[in-house]
mmCIF file of C-alpha atoms in Angstrom:
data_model
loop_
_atom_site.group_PDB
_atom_site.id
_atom_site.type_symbol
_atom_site.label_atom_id
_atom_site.label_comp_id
_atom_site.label_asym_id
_atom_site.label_seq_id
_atom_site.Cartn_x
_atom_site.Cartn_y
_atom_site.Cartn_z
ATOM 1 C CA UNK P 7 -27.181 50.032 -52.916
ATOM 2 C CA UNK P 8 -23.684 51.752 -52.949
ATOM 3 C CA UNK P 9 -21.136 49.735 -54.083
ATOM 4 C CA UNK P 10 -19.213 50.578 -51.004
ATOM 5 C CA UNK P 11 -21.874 49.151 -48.124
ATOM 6 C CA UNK P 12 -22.140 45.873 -50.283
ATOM 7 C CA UNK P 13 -18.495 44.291 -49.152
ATOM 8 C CA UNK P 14 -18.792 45.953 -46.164
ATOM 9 C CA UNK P 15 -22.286 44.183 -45.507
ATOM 10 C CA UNK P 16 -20.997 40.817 -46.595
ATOM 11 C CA UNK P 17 -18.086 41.007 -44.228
ATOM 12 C CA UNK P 18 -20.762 42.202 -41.480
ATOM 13 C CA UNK P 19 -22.585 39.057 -42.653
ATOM 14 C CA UNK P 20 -19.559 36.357 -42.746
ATOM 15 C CA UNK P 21 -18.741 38.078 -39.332
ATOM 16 C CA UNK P 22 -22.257 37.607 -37.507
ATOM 17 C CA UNK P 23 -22.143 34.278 -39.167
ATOM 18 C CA UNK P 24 -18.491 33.245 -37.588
ATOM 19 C CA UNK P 25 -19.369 34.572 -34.441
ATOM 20 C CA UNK P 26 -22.635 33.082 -34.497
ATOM 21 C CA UNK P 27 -20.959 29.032 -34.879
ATOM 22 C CA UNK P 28 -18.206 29.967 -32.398
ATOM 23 C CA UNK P 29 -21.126 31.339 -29.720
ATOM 24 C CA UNK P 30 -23.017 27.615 -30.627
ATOM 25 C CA UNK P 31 -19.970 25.920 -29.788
ATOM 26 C CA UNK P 32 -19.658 27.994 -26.402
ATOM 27 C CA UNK P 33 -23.320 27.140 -25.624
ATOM 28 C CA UNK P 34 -22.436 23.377 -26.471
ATOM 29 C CA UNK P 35 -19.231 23.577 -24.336
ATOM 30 C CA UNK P 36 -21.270 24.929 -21.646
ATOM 31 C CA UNK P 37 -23.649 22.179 -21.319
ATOM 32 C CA UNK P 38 -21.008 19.602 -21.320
ATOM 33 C CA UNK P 39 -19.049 21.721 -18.446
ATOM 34 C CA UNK P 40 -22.833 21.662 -16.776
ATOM 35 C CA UNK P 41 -23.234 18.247 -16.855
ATOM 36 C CA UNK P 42 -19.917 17.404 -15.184
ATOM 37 C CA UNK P 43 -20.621 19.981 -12.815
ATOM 38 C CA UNK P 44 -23.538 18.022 -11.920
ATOM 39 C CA UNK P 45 -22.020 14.859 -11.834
ATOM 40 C CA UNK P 46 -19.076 16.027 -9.210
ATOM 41 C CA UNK P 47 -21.863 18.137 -6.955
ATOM 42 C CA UNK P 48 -23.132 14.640 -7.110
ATOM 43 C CA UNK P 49 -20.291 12.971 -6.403
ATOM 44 C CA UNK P 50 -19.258 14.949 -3.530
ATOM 45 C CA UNK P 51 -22.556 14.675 -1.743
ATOM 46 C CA UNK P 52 -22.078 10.899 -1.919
ATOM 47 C CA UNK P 53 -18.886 11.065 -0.630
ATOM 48 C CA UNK P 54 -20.372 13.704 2.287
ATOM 49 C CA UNK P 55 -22.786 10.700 2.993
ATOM 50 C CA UNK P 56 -20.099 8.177 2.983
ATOM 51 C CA UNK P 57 -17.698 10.524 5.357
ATOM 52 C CA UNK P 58 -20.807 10.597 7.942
ATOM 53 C CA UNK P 59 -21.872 6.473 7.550
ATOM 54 C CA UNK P 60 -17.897 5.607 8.261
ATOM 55 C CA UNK P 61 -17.930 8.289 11.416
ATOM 56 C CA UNK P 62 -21.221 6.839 13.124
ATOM 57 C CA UNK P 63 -19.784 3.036 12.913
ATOM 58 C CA UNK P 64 -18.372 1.809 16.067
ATOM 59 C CA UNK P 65 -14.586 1.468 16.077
ATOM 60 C CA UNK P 66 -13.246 -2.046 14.863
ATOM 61 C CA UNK P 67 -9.974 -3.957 16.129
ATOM 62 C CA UNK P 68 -7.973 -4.660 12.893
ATOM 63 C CA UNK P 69 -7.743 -8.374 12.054
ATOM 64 C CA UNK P 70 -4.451 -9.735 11.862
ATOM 65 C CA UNK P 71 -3.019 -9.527 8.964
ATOM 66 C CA UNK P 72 -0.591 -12.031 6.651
ATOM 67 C CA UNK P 73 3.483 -11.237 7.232
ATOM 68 C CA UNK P 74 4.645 -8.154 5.359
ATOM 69 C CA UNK P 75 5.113 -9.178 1.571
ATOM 70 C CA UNK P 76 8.603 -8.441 1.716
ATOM 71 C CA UNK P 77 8.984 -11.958 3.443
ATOM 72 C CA UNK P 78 9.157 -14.707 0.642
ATOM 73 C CA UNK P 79 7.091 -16.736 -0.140
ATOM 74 C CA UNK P 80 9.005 -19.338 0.381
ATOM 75 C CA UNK P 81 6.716 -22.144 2.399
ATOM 76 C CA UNK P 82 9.461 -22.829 4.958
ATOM 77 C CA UNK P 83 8.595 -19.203 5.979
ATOM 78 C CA UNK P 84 4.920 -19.572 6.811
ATOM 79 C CA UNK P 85 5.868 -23.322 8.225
ATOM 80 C CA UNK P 86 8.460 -21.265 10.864
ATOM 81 C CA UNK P 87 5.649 -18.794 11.946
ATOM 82 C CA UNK P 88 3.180 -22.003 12.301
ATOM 83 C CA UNK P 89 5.947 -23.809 14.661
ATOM 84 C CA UNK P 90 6.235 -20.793 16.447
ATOM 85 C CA UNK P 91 2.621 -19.538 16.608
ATOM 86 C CA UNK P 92 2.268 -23.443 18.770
ATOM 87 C CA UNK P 93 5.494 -22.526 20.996
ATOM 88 C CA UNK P 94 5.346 -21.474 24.522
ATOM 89 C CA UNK P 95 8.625 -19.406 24.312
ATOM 90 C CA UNK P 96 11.292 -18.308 22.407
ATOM 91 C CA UNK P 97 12.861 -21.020 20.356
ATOM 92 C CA UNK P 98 16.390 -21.307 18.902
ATOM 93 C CA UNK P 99 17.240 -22.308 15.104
ATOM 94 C CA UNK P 100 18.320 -25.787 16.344
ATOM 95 C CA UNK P 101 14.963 -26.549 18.002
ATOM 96 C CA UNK P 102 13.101 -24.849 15.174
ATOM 97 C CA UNK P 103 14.969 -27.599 13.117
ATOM 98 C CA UNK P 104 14.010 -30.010 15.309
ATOM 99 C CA UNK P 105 10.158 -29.132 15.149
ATOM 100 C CA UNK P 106 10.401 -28.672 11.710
ATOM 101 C CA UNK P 107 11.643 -32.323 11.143
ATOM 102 C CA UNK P 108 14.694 -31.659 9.606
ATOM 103 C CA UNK P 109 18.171 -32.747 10.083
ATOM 104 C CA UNK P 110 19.967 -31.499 12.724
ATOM 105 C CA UNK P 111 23.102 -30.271 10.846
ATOM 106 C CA UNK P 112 25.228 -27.033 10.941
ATOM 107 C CA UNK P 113 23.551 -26.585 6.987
ATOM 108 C CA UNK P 114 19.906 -26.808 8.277
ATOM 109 C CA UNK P 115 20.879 -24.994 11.668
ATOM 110 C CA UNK P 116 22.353 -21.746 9.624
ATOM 111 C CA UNK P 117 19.585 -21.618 7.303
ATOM 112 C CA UNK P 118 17.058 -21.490 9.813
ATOM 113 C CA UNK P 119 18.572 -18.902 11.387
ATOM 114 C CA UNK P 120 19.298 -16.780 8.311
ATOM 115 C CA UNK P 121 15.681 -17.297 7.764
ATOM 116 C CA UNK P 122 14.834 -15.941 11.444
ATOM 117 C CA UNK P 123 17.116 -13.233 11.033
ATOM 118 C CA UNK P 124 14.876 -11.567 7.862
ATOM 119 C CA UNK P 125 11.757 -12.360 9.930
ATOM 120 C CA UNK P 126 13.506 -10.080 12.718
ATOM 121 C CA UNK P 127 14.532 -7.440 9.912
ATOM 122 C CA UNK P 128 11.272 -7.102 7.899
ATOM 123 C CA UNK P 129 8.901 -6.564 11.522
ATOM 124 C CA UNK P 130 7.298 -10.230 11.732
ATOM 125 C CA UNK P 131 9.379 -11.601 14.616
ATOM 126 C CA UNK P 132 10.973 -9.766 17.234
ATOM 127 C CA UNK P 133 14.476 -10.944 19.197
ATOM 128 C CA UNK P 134 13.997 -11.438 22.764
ATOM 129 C CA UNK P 135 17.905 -10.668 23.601
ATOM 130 C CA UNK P 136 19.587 -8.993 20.914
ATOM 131 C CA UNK P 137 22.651 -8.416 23.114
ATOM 132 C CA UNK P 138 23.363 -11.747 22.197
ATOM 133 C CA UNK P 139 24.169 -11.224 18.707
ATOM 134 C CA UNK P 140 27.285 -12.972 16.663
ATOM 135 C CA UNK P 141 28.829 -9.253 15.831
ATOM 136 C CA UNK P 142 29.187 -8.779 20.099
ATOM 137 C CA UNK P 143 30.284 -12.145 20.873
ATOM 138 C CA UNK P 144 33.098 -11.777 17.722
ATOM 139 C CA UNK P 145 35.557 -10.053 20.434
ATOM 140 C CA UNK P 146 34.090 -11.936 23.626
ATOM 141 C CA UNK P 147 33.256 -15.567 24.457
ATOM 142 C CA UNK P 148 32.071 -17.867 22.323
ATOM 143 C CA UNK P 149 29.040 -17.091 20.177
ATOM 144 C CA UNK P 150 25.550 -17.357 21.748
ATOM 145 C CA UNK P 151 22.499 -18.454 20.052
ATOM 146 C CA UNK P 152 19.744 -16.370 20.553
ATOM 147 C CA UNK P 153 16.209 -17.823 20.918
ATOM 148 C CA UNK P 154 13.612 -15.867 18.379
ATOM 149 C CA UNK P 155 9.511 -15.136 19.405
ATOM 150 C CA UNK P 156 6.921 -14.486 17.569
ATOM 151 C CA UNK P 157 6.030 -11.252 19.277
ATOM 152 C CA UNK P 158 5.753 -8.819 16.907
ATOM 153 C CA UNK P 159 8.390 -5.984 16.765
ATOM 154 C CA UNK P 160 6.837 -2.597 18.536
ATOM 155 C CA UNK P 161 7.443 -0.768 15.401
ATOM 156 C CA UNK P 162 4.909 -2.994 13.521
ATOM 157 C CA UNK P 163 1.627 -1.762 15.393
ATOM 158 C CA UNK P 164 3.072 2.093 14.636
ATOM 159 C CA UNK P 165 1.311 3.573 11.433
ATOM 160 C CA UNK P 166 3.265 4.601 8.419
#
């Protein structure tokens, strides 16, 4: 052989060889990429099949569901909405006290209320007369104590 082809035939070589191992790893690659292929084709039809079993069932009334979680947790909370759940009408912070067997005292009274008030805020009780509210008595006649239900707020039922 010429002394010329020889390098030139072992850089052919090295090169077939290099391009060789990086067409294996391709061919590897591409059977891993297959396989996950398959497994989201798969995926999708079971997802197709789920889409089509949740559009043939019959519509279903939500069940009522525990008070938003940003109420506390507080106990005196969920003992308020039991009290109130057993009214017949609205009920004011002083009979709330009074059903909830404690003290009848300004302390009790105002803490009951402050309570009632974040029920009203966060959506789980809704203020028959707002009208009556400490802010538009201020300039008017004496303060009026508003009587609280445990009608849901009509922005609760909207969806988010």
């Amino acid at each position: 052989m010429d002394a010329q082809i020889t390098p030139r035939l072992k850089r052919v070589d090295a090169r077939e060889q290099e391009i060789g191992t990086a067409a294996e790893q391709l061919r590897v690659h591409i059977d891993e990429l297959t396989t996950r292929l398959r497994e989201l084709d798969e995926e999708i039809g079971n997802l197709a099949v789920t889409r089509k079993t949740l559009l043939t069932l019959p519509p279903t009334t939500p069940e009522p569901t525990d008070p938003p979680s940003a109420l506390p947790a507080h106990p005196a909370y969920q003992q308020i909405l039991t009290v109130l759940a057993d009214a017949t009408g609205p009920m004011r912070a002083r009979d709330l006290c009074d059903r909830l067997d404690l003290a009848v005292t300004p302390k009790n009274i105002e803490s009951t209320r402050h309570k009632l008030k974040r029920m009203v805020n966060v959506g789980v009780l809704a203020e028959p007369n707002p009208v009556c509210s400490p802010s538009a008595a201020r300039s008017g006649p004496p303060p009026c104590r508003q009587p609280v239900t445990s009608a849901p707020s009509p922005e609760l039922g909207r969806d988010r």
